[in-house]
Amino acid sequence: MIRITTHHEPARTVVTIEGRLMAADLRAIRQVRQSVSGAVALNLGGLDACAQDGIRLLQDWLDAGAQLDAATPFLRMVLQDRKAQDSRAERPPASSPLADG
């Protein structure tokens, strides 16, 4: 069960998501994402748990330009780790001079 609130500021909209994000909550987050326009900041400091599909959805929102305002250290690490994994998957591995010889 999650709680989603939006707060409009002059230069951006802050979307706060709190609770436990489960697969059943993804539709609500998609609806909020479609309903806000302009600059968006995500406040995930009160997000206690997040299903894998939720991580993907939040990362997609960040990749589209949303700013991460607050998150637990673990969630911040997971979101950043996924981004790093995606970028590694897009690039071929670099060859090491030590491996050649």
JSON list of C-alpha atoms in Angstrom, two decimals:
[
{"chain": "A", "resi": 1, "resn": "MET", "atom": "CA", "xyz": [0.00, 0.00, 0.00]},
{"chain": "A", "resi": 2, "resn": "ILE", "atom": "CA", "xyz": [1.38, 3.39, -0.97]},
{"chain": "A", "resi": 3, "resn": "ARG", "atom": "CA", "xyz": [0.45, 7.00, -0.52]},
{"chain": "A", "resi": 4, "resn": "ILE", "atom": "CA", "xyz": [1.17, 9.42, -3.35]},
{"chain": "A", "resi": 5, "resn": "THR", "atom": "CA", "xyz": [0.93, 13.18, -2.94]},
{"chain": "A", "resi": 6, "resn": "THR", "atom": "CA", "xyz": [1.88, 16.02, -5.24]},
{"chain": "A", "resi": 7, "resn": "HIS", "atom": "CA", "xyz": [2.95, 19.47, -4.21]},
{"chain": "A", "resi": 8, "resn": "HIS", "atom": "CA", "xyz": [3.22, 22.21, -6.83]},
{"chain": "A", "resi": 9, "resn": "GLU", "atom": "CA", "xyz": [6.10, 24.65, -6.39]},
{"chain": "A", "resi": 10, "resn": "PRO", "atom": "CA", "xyz": [6.88, 27.57, -8.70]},
{"chain": "A", "resi": 11, "resn": "ALA", "atom": "CA", "xyz": [9.55, 25.74, -10.71]},
{"chain": "A", "resi": 12, "resn": "ARG", "atom": "CA", "xyz": [8.57, 22.10, -10.25]},
{"chain": "A", "resi": 13, "resn": "THR", "atom": "CA", "xyz": [6.12, 19.54, -8.95]},
{"chain": "A", "resi": 14, "resn": "VAL", "atom": "CA", "xyz": [7.24, 17.37, -6.04]},
{"chain": "A", "resi": 15, "resn": "VAL", "atom": "CA", "xyz": [5.80, 13.87, -6.11]},
{"chain": "A", "resi": 16, "resn": "THR", "atom": "CA", "xyz": [6.06, 12.10, -2.76]},
{"chain": "A", "resi": 17, "resn": "ILE", "atom": "CA", "xyz": [5.64, 8.33, -2.63]},
{"chain": "A", "resi": 18, "resn": "GLU", "atom": "CA", "xyz": [5.43, 6.69, 0.78]},
{"chain": "A", "resi": 19, "resn": "GLY", "atom": "CA", "xyz": [4.80, 3.17, 2.04]},
{"chain": "A", "resi": 20, "resn": "ARG", "atom": "CA", "xyz": [5.40, -0.16, 0.34]},
{"chain": "A", "resi": 21, "resn": "LEU", "atom": "CA", "xyz": [5.36, -0.09, -3.45]},
{"chain": "A", "resi": 22, "resn": "MET", "atom": "CA", "xyz": [3.93, -3.34, -4.76]},
{"chain": "A", "resi": 23, "resn": "ALA", "atom": "CA", "xyz": [3.05, -4.45, -8.29]},
{"chain": "A", "resi": 24, "resn": "ALA", "atom": "CA", "xyz": [-0.60, -3.51, -7.68]},
{"chain": "A", "resi": 25, "resn": "ASP", "atom": "CA", "xyz": [0.47, 0.13, -7.13]},
{"chain": "A", "resi": 26, "resn": "LEU", "atom": "CA", "xyz": [2.22, 0.60, -10.47]},
{"chain": "A", "resi": 27, "resn": "ARG", "atom": "CA", "xyz": [-0.93, 1.78, -12.23]},
{"chain": "A", "resi": 28, "resn": "ALA", "atom": "CA", "xyz": [-1.39, 4.61, -9.69]},
{"chain": "A", "resi": 29, "resn": "ILE", "atom": "CA", "xyz": [2.19, 5.78, -10.20]},
{"chain": "A", "resi": 30, "resn": "ARG", "atom": "CA", "xyz": [1.80, 5.70, -13.98]},
{"chain": "A", "resi": 31, "resn": "GLN", "atom": "CA", "xyz": [-1.36, 7.80, -13.68]},
{"chain": "A", "resi": 32, "resn": "VAL", "atom": "CA", "xyz": [0.42, 10.39, -11.53]},
{"chain": "A", "resi": 33, "resn": "ARG", "atom": "CA", "xyz": [3.34, 10.47, -13.95]},
{"chain": "A", "resi": 34, "resn": "GLN", "atom": "CA", "xyz": [1.00, 11.16, -16.86]},
{"chain": "A", "resi": 35, "resn": "SER", "atom": "CA", "xyz": [-0.86, 13.83, -14.92]},
{"chain": "A", "resi": 36, "resn": "VAL", "atom": "CA", "xyz": [2.15, 16.01, -14.03]},
{"chain": "A", "resi": 37, "resn": "SER", "atom": "CA", "xyz": [4.02, 18.12, -16.51]},
{"chain": "A", "resi": 38, "resn": "GLY", "atom": "CA", "xyz": [7.17, 20.16, -16.43]},
{"chain": "A", "resi": 39, "resn": "ALA", "atom": "CA", "xyz": [9.98, 19.62, -13.95]},
{"chain": "A", "resi": 40, "resn": "VAL", "atom": "CA", "xyz": [9.36, 16.83, -11.45]},
{"chain": "A", "resi": 41, "resn": "ALA", "atom": "CA", "xyz": [11.18, 15.99, -8.23]},
{"chain": "A", "resi": 42, "resn": "LEU", "atom": "CA", "xyz": [10.64, 12.61, -6.61]},
{"chain": "A", "resi": 43, "resn": "ASN", "atom": "CA", "xyz": [10.60, 12.40, -2.83]},
{"chain": "A", "resi": 44, "resn": "LEU", "atom": "CA", "xyz": [11.01, 8.72, -2.01]},
{"chain": "A", "resi": 45, "resn": "GLY", "atom": "CA", "xyz": [12.29, 9.20, 1.54]},
{"chain": "A", "resi": 46, "resn": "GLY", "atom": "CA", "xyz": [9.22, 7.49, 2.99]},
{"chain": "A", "resi": 47, "resn": "LEU", "atom": "CA", "xyz": [9.27, 4.53, 0.60]},
{"chain": "A", "resi": 48, "resn": "ASP", "atom": "CA", "xyz": [9.85, 1.51, 2.86]},
{"chain": "A", "resi": 49, "resn": "ALA", "atom": "CA", "xyz": [9.85, -1.24, 0.22]},
{"chain": "A", "resi": 50, "resn": "CYS", "atom": "CA", "xyz": [9.74, -1.41, -3.54]},
{"chain": "A", "resi": 51, "resn": "ALA", "atom": "CA", "xyz": [8.95, -4.28, -5.89]},
{"chain": "A", "resi": 52, "resn": "GLN", "atom": "CA", "xyz": [11.37, -4.86, -8.79]},
{"chain": "A", "resi": 53, "resn": "ASP", "atom": "CA", "xyz": [8.85, -3.52, -11.32]},
{"chain": "A", "resi": 54, "resn": "GLY", "atom": "CA", "xyz": [8.55, -0.42, -9.16]},
{"chain": "A", "resi": 55, "resn": "ILE", "atom": "CA", "xyz": [12.31, 0.12, -9.30]},
{"chain": "A", "resi": 56, "resn": "ARG", "atom": "CA", "xyz": [12.14, -0.03, -13.11]},
{"chain": "A", "resi": 57, "resn": "LEU", "atom": "CA", "xyz": [9.23, 2.40, -13.20]},
{"chain": "A", "resi": 58, "resn": "LEU", "atom": "CA", "xyz": [10.95, 4.89, -10.91]},
{"chain": "A", "resi": 59, "resn": "GLN", "atom": "CA", "xyz": [14.21, 4.60, -12.84]},
{"chain": "A", "resi": 60, "resn": "ASP", "atom": "CA", "xyz": [12.38, 5.20, -16.12]},
{"chain": "A", "resi": 61, "resn": "TRP", "atom": "CA", "xyz": [10.90, 8.36, -14.60]},
{"chain": "A", "resi": 62, "resn": "LEU", "atom": "CA", "xyz": [14.36, 9.49, -13.50]},
{"chain": "A", "resi": 63, "resn": "ASP", "atom": "CA", "xyz": [15.79, 8.67, -16.93]},
{"chain": "A", "resi": 64, "resn": "ALA", "atom": "CA", "xyz": [13.06, 10.86, -18.46]},
{"chain": "A", "resi": 65, "resn": "GLY", "atom": "CA", "xyz": [14.31, 13.83, -16.45]},
{"chain": "A", "resi": 66, "resn": "ALA", "atom": "CA", "xyz": [12.78, 13.64, -12.99]},
{"chain": "A", "resi": 67, "resn": "GLN", "atom": "CA", "xyz": [15.09, 14.64, -10.15]},
{"chain": "A", "resi": 68, "resn": "LEU", "atom": "CA", "xyz": [15.58, 12.42, -7.11]},
{"chain": "A", "resi": 69, "resn": "ASP", "atom": "CA", "xyz": [15.09, 14.72, -4.12]},
{"chain": "A", "resi": 70, "resn": "ALA", "atom": "CA", "xyz": [15.01, 12.22, -1.29]},
{"chain": "A", "resi": 71, "resn": "ALA", "atom": "CA", "xyz": [15.41, 8.47, -0.91]},
{"chain": "A", "resi": 72, "resn": "THR", "atom": "CA", "xyz": [16.72, 6.06, 1.64]},
{"chain": "A", "resi": 73, "resn": "PRO", "atom": "CA", "xyz": [20.39, 5.27, 1.12]},
{"chain": "A", "resi": 74, "resn": "PHE", "atom": "CA", "xyz": [19.50, 1.74, 0.03]},
{"chain": "A", "resi": 75, "resn": "LEU", "atom": "CA", "xyz": [16.90, 2.86, -2.52]},
{"chain": "A", "resi": 76, "resn": "ARG", "atom": "CA", "xyz": [19.26, 5.51, -3.87]},
{"chain": "A", "resi": 77, "resn": "MET", "atom": "CA", "xyz": [21.93, 2.81, -4.30]},
{"chain": "A", "resi": 78, "resn": "VAL", "atom": "CA", "xyz": [19.50, 0.44, -6.04]},
{"chain": "A", "resi": 79, "resn": "LEU", "atom": "CA", "xyz": [18.33, 3.16, -8.45]},
{"chain": "A", "resi": 80, "resn": "GLN", "atom": "CA", "xyz": [21.90, 4.19, -9.23]},
{"chain": "A", "resi": 81, "resn": "ASP", "atom": "CA", "xyz": [23.05, 0.57, -9.53]},
{"chain": "A", "resi": 82, "resn": "ARG", "atom": "CA", "xyz": [20.37, -0.18, -12.11]},
{"chain": "A", "resi": 83, "resn": "LYS", "atom": "CA", "xyz": [21.44, 2.86, -14.12]},
{"chain": "A", "resi": 84, "resn": "ALA", "atom": "CA", "xyz": [25.07, 1.68, -13.98]},
{"chain": "A", "resi": 85, "resn": "GLN", "atom": "CA", "xyz": [24.04, -1.84, -15.07]},
{"chain": "A", "resi": 86, "resn": "ASP", "atom": "CA", "xyz": [22.07, -0.44, -18.01]},
{"chain": "A", "resi": 87, "resn": "SER", "atom": "CA", "xyz": [24.99, 1.68, -19.17]},
{"chain": "A", "resi": 88, "resn": "ARG", "atom": "CA", "xyz": [27.39, -1.28, -18.88]},
{"chain": "A", "resi": 89, "resn": "ALA", "atom": "CA", "xyz": [25.02, -3.41, -20.96]},
{"chain": "A", "resi": 90, "resn": "GLU", "atom": "CA", "xyz": [25.00, -0.78, -23.72]},
{"chain": "A", "resi": 91, "resn": "ARG", "atom": "CA", "xyz": [28.81, -0.62, -23.99]},
{"chain": "A", "resi": 92, "resn": "PRO", "atom": "CA", "xyz": [31.08, -3.48, -25.04]},
{"chain": "A", "resi": 93, "resn": "PRO", "atom": "CA", "xyz": [33.56, -4.47, -22.34]},
{"chain": "A", "resi": 94, "resn": "ALA", "atom": "CA", "xyz": [36.86, -2.62, -22.53]},
{"chain": "A", "resi": 95, "resn": "SER", "atom": "CA", "xyz": [39.87, -4.80, -23.24]},
{"chain": "A", "resi": 96, "resn": "SER", "atom": "CA", "xyz": [42.53, -4.86, -20.60]},
{"chain": "A", "resi": 97, "resn": "PRO", "atom": "CA", "xyz": [46.23, -4.68, -21.52]},
{"chain": "A", "resi": 98, "resn": "LEU", "atom": "CA", "xyz": [46.85, -7.35, -18.88]},
{"chain": "A", "resi": 99, "resn": "ALA", "atom": "CA", "xyz": [44.50, -9.77, -20.62]},
{"chain": "A", "resi": 100, "resn": "ASP", "atom": "CA", "xyz": [46.52, -9.62, -23.85]},
{"chain": "A", "resi": 101, "resn": "GLY", "atom": "CA", "xyz": [49.61, -10.90, -22.49]}
]
